[in-house]
Coordinates of C-alpha atoms and ligand atoms in Angstrom, one line a residue:
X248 CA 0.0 0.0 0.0
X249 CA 1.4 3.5 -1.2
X250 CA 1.9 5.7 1.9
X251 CA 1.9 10.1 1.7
X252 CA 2.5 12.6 4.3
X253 CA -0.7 14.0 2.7
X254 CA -3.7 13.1 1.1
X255 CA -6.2 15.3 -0.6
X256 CA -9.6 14.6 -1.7
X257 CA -11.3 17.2 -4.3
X258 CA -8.7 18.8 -7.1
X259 CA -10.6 22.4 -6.9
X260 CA -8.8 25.5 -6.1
X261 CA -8.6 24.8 -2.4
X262 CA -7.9 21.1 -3.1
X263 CA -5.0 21.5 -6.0
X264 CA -3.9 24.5 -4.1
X265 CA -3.0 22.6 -0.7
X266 CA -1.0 19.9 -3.3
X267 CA 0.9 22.4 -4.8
X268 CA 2.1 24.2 -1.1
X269 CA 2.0 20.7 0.8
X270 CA 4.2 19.6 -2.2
X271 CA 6.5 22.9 -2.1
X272 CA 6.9 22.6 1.7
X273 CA 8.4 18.9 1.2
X274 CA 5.6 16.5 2.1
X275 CA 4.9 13.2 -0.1
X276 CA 1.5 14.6 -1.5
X277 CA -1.6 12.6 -3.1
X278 CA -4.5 14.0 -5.1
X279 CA -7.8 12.3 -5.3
X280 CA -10.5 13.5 -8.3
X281 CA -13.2 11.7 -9.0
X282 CA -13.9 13.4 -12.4
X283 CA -11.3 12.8 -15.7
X284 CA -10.3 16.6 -15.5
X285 CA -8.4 18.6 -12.3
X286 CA -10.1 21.7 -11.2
X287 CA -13.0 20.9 -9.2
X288 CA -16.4 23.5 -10.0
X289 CA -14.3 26.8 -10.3
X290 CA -12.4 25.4 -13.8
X291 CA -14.8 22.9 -15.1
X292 CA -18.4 24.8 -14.1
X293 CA -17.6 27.5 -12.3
X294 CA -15.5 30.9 -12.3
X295 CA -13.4 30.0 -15.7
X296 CA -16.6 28.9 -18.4
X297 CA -18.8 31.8 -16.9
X298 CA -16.0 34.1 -17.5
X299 CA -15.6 32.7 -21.0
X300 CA -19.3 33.0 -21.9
X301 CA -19.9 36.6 -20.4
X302 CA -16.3 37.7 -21.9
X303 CA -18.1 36.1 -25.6
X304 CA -21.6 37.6 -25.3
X305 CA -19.9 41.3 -23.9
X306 CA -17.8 41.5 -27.4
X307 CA -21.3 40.3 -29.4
X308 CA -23.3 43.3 -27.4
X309 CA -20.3 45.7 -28.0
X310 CA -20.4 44.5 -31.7
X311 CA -24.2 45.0 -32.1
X312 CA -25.0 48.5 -29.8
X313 CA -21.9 50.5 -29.0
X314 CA -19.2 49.5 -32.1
X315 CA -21.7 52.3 -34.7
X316 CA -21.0 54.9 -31.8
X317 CA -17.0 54.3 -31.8
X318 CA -17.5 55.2 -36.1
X319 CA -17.1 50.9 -36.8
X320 CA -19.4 50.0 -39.3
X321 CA -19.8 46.6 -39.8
X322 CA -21.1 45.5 -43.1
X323 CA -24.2 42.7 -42.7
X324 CA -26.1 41.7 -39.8
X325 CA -23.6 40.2 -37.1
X326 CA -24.9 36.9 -35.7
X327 CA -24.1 34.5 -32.8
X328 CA -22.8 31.0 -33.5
X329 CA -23.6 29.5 -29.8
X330 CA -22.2 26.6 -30.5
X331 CA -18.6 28.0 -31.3
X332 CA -18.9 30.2 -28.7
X333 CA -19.5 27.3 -26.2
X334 CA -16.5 25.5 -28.0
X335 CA -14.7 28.2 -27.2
X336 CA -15.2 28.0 -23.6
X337 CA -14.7 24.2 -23.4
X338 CA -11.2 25.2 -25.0
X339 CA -10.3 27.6 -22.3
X340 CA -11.6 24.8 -19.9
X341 CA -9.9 22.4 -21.0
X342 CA -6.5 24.4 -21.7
X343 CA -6.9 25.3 -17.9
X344 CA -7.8 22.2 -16.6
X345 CA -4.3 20.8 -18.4
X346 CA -2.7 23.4 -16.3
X347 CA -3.5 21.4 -13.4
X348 CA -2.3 18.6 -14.7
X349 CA 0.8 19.9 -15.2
X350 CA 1.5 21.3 -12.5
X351 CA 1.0 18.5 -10.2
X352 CA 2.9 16.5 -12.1
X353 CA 5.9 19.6 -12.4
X354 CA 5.3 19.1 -8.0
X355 CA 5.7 15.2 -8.5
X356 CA 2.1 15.1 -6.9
X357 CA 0.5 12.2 -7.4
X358 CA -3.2 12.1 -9.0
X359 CA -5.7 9.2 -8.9
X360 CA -8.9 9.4 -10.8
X361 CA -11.6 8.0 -8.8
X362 CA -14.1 8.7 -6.2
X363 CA -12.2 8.7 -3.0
X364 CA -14.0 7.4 0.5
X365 CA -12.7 7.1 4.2
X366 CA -11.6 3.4 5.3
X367 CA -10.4 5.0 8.3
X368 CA -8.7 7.8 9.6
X369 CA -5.8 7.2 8.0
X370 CA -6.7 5.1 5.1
X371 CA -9.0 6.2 1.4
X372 CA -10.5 3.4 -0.4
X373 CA -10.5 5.0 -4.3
X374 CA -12.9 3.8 -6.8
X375 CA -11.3 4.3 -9.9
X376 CA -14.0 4.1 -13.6
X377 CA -12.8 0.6 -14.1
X378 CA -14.5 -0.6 -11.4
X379 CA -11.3 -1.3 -9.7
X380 CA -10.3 0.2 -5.6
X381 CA -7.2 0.5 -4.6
X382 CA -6.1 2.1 -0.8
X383 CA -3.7 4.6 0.4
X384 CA -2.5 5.9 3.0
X385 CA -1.6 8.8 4.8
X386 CA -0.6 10.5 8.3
X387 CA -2.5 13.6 7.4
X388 CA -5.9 14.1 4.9
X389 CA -7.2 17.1 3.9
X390 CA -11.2 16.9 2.7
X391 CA -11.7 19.8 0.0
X392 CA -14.7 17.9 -2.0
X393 CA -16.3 21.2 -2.5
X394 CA -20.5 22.0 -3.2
X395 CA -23.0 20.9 -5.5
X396 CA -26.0 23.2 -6.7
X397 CA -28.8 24.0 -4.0
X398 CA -32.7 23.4 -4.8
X399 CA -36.0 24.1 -3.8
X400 CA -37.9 21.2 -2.5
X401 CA -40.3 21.0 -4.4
X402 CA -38.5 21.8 -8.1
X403 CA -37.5 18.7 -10.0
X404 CA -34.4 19.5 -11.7
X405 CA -34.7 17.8 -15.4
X406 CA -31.7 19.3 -16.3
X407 CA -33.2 19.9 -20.2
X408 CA -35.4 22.9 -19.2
X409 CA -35.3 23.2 -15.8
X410 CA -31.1 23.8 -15.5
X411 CA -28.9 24.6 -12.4
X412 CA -25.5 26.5 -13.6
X413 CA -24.1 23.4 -15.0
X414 CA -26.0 23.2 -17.6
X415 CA -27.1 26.7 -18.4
X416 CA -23.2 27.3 -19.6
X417 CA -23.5 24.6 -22.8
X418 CA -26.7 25.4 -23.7
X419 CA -27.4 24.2 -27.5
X420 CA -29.8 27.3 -28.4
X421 CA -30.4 30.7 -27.1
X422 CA -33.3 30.7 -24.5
X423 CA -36.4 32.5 -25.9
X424 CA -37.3 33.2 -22.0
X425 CA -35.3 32.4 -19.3
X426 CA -36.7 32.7 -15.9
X427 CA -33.6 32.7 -13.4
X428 CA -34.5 32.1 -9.9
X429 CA -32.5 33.7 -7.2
X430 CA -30.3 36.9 -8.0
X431 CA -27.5 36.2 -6.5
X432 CA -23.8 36.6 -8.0
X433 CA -24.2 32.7 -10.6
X434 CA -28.0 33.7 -12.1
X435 CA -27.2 37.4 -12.2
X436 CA -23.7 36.7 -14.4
X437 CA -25.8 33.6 -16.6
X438 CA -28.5 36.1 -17.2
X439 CA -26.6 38.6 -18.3
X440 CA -24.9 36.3 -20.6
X441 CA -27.9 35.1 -22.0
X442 CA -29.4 38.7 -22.0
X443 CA -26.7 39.3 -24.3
X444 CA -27.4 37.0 -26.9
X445 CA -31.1 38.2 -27.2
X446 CA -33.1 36.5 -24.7
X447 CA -35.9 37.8 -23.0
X448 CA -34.2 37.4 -19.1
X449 CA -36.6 37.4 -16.0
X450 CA -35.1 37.1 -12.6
X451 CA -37.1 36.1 -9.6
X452 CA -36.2 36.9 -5.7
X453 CA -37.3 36.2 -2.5
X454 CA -35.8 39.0 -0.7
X455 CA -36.4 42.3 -1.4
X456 CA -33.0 43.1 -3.3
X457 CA -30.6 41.3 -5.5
X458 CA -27.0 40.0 -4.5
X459 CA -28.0 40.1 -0.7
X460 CA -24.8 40.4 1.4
X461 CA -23.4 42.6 -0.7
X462 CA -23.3 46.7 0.7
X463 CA -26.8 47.6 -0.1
X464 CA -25.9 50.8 -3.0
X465 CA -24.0 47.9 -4.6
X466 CA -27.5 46.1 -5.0
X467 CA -29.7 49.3 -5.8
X468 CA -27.1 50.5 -8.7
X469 CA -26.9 46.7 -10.1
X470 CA -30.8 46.5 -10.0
X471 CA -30.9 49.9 -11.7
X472 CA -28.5 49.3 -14.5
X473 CA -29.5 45.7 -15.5
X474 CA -33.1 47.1 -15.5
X475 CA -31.5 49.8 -18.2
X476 CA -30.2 46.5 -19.9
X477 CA -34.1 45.4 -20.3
X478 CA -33.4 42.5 -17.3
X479 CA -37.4 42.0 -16.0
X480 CA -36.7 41.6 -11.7
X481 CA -39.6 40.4 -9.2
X482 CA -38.2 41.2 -5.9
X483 CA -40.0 39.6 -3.0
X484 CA -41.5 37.2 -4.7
X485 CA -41.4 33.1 -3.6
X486 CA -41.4 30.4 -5.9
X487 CA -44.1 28.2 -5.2
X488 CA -43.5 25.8 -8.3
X489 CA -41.8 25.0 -11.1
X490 CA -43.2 23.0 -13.8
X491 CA -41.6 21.6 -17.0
X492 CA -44.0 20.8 -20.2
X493 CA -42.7 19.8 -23.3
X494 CA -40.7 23.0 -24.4
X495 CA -42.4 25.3 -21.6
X496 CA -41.6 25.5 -18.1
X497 CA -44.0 27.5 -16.1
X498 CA -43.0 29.0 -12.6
X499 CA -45.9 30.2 -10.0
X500 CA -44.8 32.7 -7.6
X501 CA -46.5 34.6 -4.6
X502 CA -45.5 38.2 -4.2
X503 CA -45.5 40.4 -1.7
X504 CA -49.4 40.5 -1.6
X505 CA -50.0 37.1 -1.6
X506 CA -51.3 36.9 -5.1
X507 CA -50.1 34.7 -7.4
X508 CA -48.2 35.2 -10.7
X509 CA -47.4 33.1 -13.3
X510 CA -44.3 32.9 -16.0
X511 CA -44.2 31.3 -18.9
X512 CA -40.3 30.4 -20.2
X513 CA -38.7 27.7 -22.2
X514 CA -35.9 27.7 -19.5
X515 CA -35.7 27.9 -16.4
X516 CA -32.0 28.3 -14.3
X517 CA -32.1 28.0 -11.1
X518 CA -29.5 29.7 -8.8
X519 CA -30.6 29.5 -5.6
X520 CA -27.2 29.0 -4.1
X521 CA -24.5 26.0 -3.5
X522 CA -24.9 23.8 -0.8
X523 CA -21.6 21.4 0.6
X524 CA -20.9 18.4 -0.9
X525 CA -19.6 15.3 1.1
X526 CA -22.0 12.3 -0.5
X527 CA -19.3 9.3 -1.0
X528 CA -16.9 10.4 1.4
X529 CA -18.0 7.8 3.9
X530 CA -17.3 10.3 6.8
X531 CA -18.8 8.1 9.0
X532 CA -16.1 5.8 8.8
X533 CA -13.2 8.9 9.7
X534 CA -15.1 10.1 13.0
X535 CA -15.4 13.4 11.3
X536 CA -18.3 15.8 12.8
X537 CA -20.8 17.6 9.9
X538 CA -22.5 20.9 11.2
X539 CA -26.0 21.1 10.8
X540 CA -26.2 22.7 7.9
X541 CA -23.6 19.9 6.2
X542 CA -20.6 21.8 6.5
X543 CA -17.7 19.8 7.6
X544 CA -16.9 21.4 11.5
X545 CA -13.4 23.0 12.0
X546 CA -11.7 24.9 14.0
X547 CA -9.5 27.9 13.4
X548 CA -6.9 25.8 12.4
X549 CA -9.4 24.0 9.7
X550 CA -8.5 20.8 11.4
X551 CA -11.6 18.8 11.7
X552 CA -12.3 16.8 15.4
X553 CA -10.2 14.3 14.2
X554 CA -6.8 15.6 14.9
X555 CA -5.2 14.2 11.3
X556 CA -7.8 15.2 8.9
X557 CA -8.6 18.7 7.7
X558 CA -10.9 20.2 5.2
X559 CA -11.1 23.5 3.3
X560 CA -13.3 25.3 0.3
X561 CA -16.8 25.0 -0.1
X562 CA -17.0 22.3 2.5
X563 CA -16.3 24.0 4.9
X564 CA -18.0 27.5 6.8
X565 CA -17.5 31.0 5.2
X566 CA -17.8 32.2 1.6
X567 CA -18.0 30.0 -1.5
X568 CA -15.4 31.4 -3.4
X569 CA -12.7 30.0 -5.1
X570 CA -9.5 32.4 -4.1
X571 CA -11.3 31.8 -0.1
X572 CA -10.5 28.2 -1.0
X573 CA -7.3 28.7 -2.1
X574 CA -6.1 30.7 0.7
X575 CA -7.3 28.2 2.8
X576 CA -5.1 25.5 1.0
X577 CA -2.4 27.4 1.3
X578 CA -3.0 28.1 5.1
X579 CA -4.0 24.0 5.9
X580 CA -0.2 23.1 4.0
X581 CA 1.9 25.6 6.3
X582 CA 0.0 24.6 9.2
X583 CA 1.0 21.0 8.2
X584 CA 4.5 21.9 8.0
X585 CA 4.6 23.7 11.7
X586 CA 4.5 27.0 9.8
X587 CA 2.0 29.8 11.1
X588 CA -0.3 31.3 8.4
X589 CA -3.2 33.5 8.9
X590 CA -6.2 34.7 6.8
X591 CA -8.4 37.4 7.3
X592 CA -11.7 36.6 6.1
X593 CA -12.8 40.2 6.5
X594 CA -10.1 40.7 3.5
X595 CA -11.4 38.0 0.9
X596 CA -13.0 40.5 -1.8
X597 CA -16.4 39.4 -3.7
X598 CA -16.8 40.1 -7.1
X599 CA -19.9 39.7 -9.6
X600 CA -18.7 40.0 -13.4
X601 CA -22.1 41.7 -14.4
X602 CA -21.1 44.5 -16.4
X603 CA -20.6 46.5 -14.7
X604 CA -18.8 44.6 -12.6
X605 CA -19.2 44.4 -9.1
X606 CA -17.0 44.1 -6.2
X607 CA -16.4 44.7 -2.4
X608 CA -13.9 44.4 0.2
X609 CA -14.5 44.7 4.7
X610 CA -17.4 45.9 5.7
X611 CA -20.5 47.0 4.0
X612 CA -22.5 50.3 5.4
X613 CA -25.6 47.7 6.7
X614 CA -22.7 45.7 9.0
X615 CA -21.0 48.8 10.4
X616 CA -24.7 50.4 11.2
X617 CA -25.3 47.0 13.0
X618 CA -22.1 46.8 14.9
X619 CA -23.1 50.6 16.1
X620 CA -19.9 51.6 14.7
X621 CA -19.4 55.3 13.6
X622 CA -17.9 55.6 10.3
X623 CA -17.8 58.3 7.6
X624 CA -18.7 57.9 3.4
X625 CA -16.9 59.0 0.3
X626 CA -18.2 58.2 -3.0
X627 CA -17.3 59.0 -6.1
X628 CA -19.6 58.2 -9.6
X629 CA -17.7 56.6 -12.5
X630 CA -18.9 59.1 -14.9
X631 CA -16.9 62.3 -13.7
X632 CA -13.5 60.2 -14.8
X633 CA -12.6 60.7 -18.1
X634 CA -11.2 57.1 -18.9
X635 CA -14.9 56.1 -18.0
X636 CA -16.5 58.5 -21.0
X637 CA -13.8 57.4 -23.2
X638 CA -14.5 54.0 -22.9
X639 CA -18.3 55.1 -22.6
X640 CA -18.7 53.0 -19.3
X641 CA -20.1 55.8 -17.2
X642 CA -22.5 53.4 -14.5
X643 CA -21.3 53.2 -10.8
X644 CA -19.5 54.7 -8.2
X645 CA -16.9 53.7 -5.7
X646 CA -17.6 53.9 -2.3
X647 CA -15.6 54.0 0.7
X648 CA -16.2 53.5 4.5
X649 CA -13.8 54.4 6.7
X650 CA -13.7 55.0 10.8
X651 CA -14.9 58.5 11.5
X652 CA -12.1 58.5 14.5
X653 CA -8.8 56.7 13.0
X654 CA -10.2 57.7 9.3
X655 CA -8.7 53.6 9.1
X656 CA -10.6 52.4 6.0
X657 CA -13.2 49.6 6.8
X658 CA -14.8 48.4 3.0
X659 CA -14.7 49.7 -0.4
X660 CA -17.4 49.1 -2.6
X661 CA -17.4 49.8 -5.9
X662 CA -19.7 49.1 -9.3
X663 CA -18.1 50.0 -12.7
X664 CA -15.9 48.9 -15.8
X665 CA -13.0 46.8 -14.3
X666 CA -13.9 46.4 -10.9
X667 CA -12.8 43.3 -10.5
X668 CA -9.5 43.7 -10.9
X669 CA -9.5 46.6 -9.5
X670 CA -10.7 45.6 -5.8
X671 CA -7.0 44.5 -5.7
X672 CA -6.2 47.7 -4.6
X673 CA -8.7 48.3 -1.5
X674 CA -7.5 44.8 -0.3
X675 CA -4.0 45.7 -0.3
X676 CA -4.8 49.3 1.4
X677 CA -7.2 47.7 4.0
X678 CA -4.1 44.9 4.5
X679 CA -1.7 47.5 5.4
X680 CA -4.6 48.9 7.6
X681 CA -4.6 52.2 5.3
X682 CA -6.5 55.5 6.2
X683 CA -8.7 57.3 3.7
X684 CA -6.1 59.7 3.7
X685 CA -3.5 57.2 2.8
X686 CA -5.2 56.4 -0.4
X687 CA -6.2 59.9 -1.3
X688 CA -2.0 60.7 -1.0
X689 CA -1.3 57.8 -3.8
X690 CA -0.7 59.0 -6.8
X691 CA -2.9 57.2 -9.4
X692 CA -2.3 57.1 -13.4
X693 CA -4.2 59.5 -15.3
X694 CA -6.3 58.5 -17.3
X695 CA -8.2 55.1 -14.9
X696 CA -10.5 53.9 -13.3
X697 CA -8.6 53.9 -10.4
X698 CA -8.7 57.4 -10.2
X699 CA -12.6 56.9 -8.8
X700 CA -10.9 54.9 -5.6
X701 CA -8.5 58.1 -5.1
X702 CA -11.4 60.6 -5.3
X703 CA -13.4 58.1 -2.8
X704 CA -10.7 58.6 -0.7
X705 CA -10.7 62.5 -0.8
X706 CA -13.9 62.2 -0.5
X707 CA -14.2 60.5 2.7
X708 CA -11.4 62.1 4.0
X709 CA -12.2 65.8 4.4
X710 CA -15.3 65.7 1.4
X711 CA -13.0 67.2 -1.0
X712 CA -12.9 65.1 -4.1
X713 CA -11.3 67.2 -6.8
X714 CA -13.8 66.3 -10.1
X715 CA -17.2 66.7 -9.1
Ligands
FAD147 C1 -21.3 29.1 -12.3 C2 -20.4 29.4 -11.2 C3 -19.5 30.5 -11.3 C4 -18.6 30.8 -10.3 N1 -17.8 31.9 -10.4 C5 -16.9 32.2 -9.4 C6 -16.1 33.3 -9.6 O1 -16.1 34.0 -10.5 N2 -15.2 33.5 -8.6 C7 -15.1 32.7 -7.5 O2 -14.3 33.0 -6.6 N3 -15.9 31.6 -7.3 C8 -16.8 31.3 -8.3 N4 -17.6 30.2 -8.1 C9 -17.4 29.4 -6.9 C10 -16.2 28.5 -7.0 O3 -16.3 27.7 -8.2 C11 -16.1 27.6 -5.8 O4 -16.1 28.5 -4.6 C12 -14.8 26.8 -5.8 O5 -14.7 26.0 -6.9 C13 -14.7 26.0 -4.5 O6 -13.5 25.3 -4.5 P1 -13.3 23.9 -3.7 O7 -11.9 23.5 -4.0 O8 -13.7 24.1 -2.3 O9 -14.3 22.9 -4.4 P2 -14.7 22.5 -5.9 O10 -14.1 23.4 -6.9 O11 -16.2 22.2 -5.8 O12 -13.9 21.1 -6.1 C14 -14.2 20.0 -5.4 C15 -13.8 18.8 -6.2 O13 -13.9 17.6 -5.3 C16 -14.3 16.5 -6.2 N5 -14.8 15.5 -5.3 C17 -15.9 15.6 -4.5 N6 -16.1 14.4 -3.8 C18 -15.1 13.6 -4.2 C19 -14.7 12.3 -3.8 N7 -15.4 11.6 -2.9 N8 -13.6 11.7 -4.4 C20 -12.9 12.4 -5.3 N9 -13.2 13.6 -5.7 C21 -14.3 14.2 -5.1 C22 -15.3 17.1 -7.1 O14 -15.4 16.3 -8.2 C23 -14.6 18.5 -7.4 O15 -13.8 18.4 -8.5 C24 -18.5 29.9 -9.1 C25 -19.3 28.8 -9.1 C26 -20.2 28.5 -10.1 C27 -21.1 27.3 -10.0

C-alpha cells in the first residue's frame, strides 16, 4: 500500500492548491478527483466557463450596440454562432484544466482518478471508472470535495429545461425566455450572458434586493443598471413551483401581496445558491463531525475533530469562493508543515462579473450600522473620470467607508468597468490597515479607473474630491 505525508480529496482550487504548497513545503503529496479533469467546480463549471461565456456575449453586445457609436461599421447583420462560442469556452476549460495537470505533475504530486472514500482515519478506499479500488495511505488528509448546486424542494431539476449553472453554460440554443431564480452573484452573471445573446431574461427573488450580502448601494445601482439593460426583476416574490412541459416551463410565484403570478419560459435556471458536498466520502467511517447545515466542523486551524484530517473550500463554513478556497489550501499546508499562516476573512473580496462589474472588500454600510460603529462615506460616480467617458462606461460609483475617528478604511465598494481587478487595490490598502487619507495621498495614473478609488478617498477624507 502507497503511503503520503498527505492526502487530498477534491482537485478544486482549495484542493489542488493545498497539493501544490503541501508539495513545495516537502511532504509526499496525493491527489484524489473523481472526475477525468483537475479543477473541481471553479475550472470545469464554475469561475473560468462563466467568465468565457460573459467575456463572448460582452464583445457580441459591443459588436451590435456600441461598435456604430465608436465610427465601426460593420457591413451585414452580425450573428451569434452558440455553438462555437461554447466551443470556445470548453477550450479555455480544458486548456486550464491541463494546467492542473501539469503542475501536479511539475510538484511530482500524485493524481488518482476516482471517487475517494474514508476506510479510516488514516486510510481512502478510491474507486477508480474501471471498477477497480485501490487504498492509500496517509498521516494527514485534507477533505476539499467542495459543493453541488442547492434546490427548492419542491423543483425537480430535469436538467433539459429546468437547468442549475451546469447546464445553463453549454446550452445548444439561445433561451427565448429564461426565468432565473434567485439573483444572486451565478443567475445574475448567466442572465446577463444570456441577455446578451437576445433572450428575454426574468429574474425572480425572494428578498427584497438582488445579491443580498453585498453593501446595499452595490445592490440598488446593479438592480438599476440591468433594468437599463431590459433584465425584468420580481423582488420579494417566492417560488411556489416550477413545472416543466414539453418546451415550456412554467414557474408560479407569490408576491409580496400574496397573489399569485405566473411565468411562462422555455428555460428555467435556477441559482438559488450551492450547498456542501460530502456524498461518497463515507465520513462516518473517519469520526469526522458535519455541522447542521452539512458543513464539515473546523476549527481555526481548519482541522476537523479528528486531529489528522482537515478540510477547506466550499465544504467548509465562510464564503463559497474559489480564491477563499485557495487561501485556505495554502493556510492547511503551512500549518501541516509547523509554519504559522493566517487569513483574514474580513479581506477576501467578492466580485460579480455583471457588467458593470461588481466588487467589495471589509465591511458593508448595513454591518457597520449593525455593529453601532461610527464611520464616515466617500463616493465618487464613474462618470466624472474621463477614462470612463472614453470607454463610454459611465454606470457606478466607488464607495468608501472608513472609521470617523482613526479615518482607518473599513470596505470599499465599488460598481463600474473593471472592478474586478480593481478591488486589488482596496485589499492591499485595508491589508496594510490604510487611512482614507492614505489612499487619497497615492498617486494614481491619469487616465483610470482607479482614479474613482482616489477621489473616494478624498472624499471620505475631508469631502473634497477634486472632479465633481
Ligand atoms: C457558475 C459558477 C460561477 C462561479 N464563479 C466564481 C467566480 O467567478 N469567482 C469565485 O471566486 N468563485 C466562483 N464560483 C465558486 C467556485 O467555483 C467555488 O467556490 C470553488 O470551486 C470552491 O473550490 P473547492 O476547492 O472548495 O471545491 P470544488 O471546486 O467544488 O472542487 C471539489 C472537487 O472535489 C471532487 N470530489 C468531491 N467528492 C469527491 C470524492 N469523494 N472523491 C474524489 N473527488 C471528489 C469534485 O469532483 C470536485 O472536482 C462559481 C461557481 C459557479 C457554480
Amino acid at each position: 500500500m502507497t503511503q503520503y505525508d498527505v492526502a487530498i480529496i477534491g482537485s478544486g482550487p482549495g484542493g489542488y492548491v493545498a497539493a501544490i504548497r503541501c508539495a513545495q513545503l516537502g511532504m509526499k503529496t496525493a491527489i484524489i478527483e473523481k472526475y477525468s479533469t483537475l479543477g473541481g467546480t471553479c475550472l470545469n463549471v464554475g469561475c473560468i466557463p462563466s467568465k468565457a461565456l460573459l467575456d463572448s456575449s460582452h464583445h457580441y453586445e459591443d459588436a451590435v450596440k456600441h461598435f456604430e457609436d465608436h465610427g465601426i461599421e460593420i457591413p451585414g447583420e452580425i450573428k451569434i454562432n452558440l455553438e462555437k462560442m461554447i466551443a470556445r469556452k470548453q477550450a479555455v476549460v480544458d486548456q486550464t484544466c491541463a494546467g492542473v495537470k501539469f503542475l501536479m505533475d511539475k510538484n511530482k504530486i500524485e493524481v488518482y482518478e476516482g471517487i475517494g472514500s474514508f476506510k479510516d482515519a488514516t486510510h481512502i478506499n478510491i474507486k477508480k471508472n474501471d471498477g477497480k479500488t485501490e487504498t492509500i495511505e496517509a498521516k494527514n488528509i485534507i477533505i476539499a470535495t467542495g459543493s453541488k448546486p442547492s434546490n427548492l424542494p419542491f423543483i425537480k431539476l430535469d436538467k433539459e429545461r429546468v437547468i442549475t449553472s451546469t447546464e445553463a453554460l453549454k446550452l445548444k440554443e439561445i433561451p427565448k425566455h429564461l426565468i432565473v431564480i434567485g439573483g444572486g452573484v451565478i443567475g445574475l452573471e448567466l442572465g446577463q450572458v444570456y441577455k446578451r445573446l437576445g433572450a428575454e431574461v426574468t429574474v425572480i427573488e425572494y428578498m427584497d434586493r438582488i445579491i443580498p450580502g453585498m453593501d446595499g448601494a452595490l445592490s440598488k445601482e446593479l438592480l438599476k443598471v440591468m433594468k437599463k439593460q431590459k433584465v425584468k426583476f420580481n423582488l420579494s416574490h417566492k417560488v411556489k413551483s416550477v413545472e416543466a412541459k414539453g418546451k415550456e416551463v412554467i414557474v408560479i410565484a407569490e408576491d409580496k401581496k400574496g397573489e399569485e403570478i405566473t411565468f411562462k419560459g422555455d428555460y428555467c435556471l435556477v441559482s438559488v445558491g450551492r450547498k456542501p458536498y460530502t456524498d461518497g466520502l463515507n465520513i462516518e467511517a473517519s469520526g469526522v463531525k458535519l455541522e447542521k447545515n452539512g458543513t464539515i466542523a473546523v476549527n481555526d486551524h481548519l482541522q476537523t475533530n479528528i486531529s489528522n484530517i482537515y478540510a477547506l473550500g466550499d465544504v467548509v463554513r465562510g464564503a463559497m469562493l474559489a480564491h477563499k478556497a485557495e487561501e485556505e489550501g495554502t493556510f492547511v499546508a503551512e500549518i501541516l508543515a509547523g509554519q504559522k499562516p493566517h487569513i483574514d476573512y474580513n479581506l477576501i473580496p467578492g466580485v460579480v462579473y455583471t457588467w458593470p462589474e461588481v466588487a467589495a472588500v471589509g465591511k458593508t454600510e448595513e454591518e457597520l450600522t449593525e455593529a453601532g460603529v461610527s464611520y464616515k462615506v466617500g463616493q465618487f460616480p464613474m462618470r466624472a473620470l474621463g477614462r470612463a467617458r472614453a470607454s463610454m462606461d459611465l454606470d457606478g460609483f466607488v464607495k468608501i467607508l472608513a472609521d470617523k475617528e482613526t479615518d482607518e478604511v473599513l470596505g470599499v465598494h465599488m460598481i463600474g468597468a473593471r472592478m474586478a481587478d480593481l478591488i486589488a487595490e482596496a485589499v492591499t490598502a485595508m491589508e496594510f490597515r490604510a487611512s482614507a487619507e492614505d489612499i487619497s495621498r497615492m498617486s494614481h495614473a491619469h487616465p483610470t479607473f482607479a482614479e474613482a478609488v482616489k477621489e473616494a478617498a478624498l472624499a471620505a477624507t475631508d469631502n473634497r474630491a477634486l472632479h465633481v
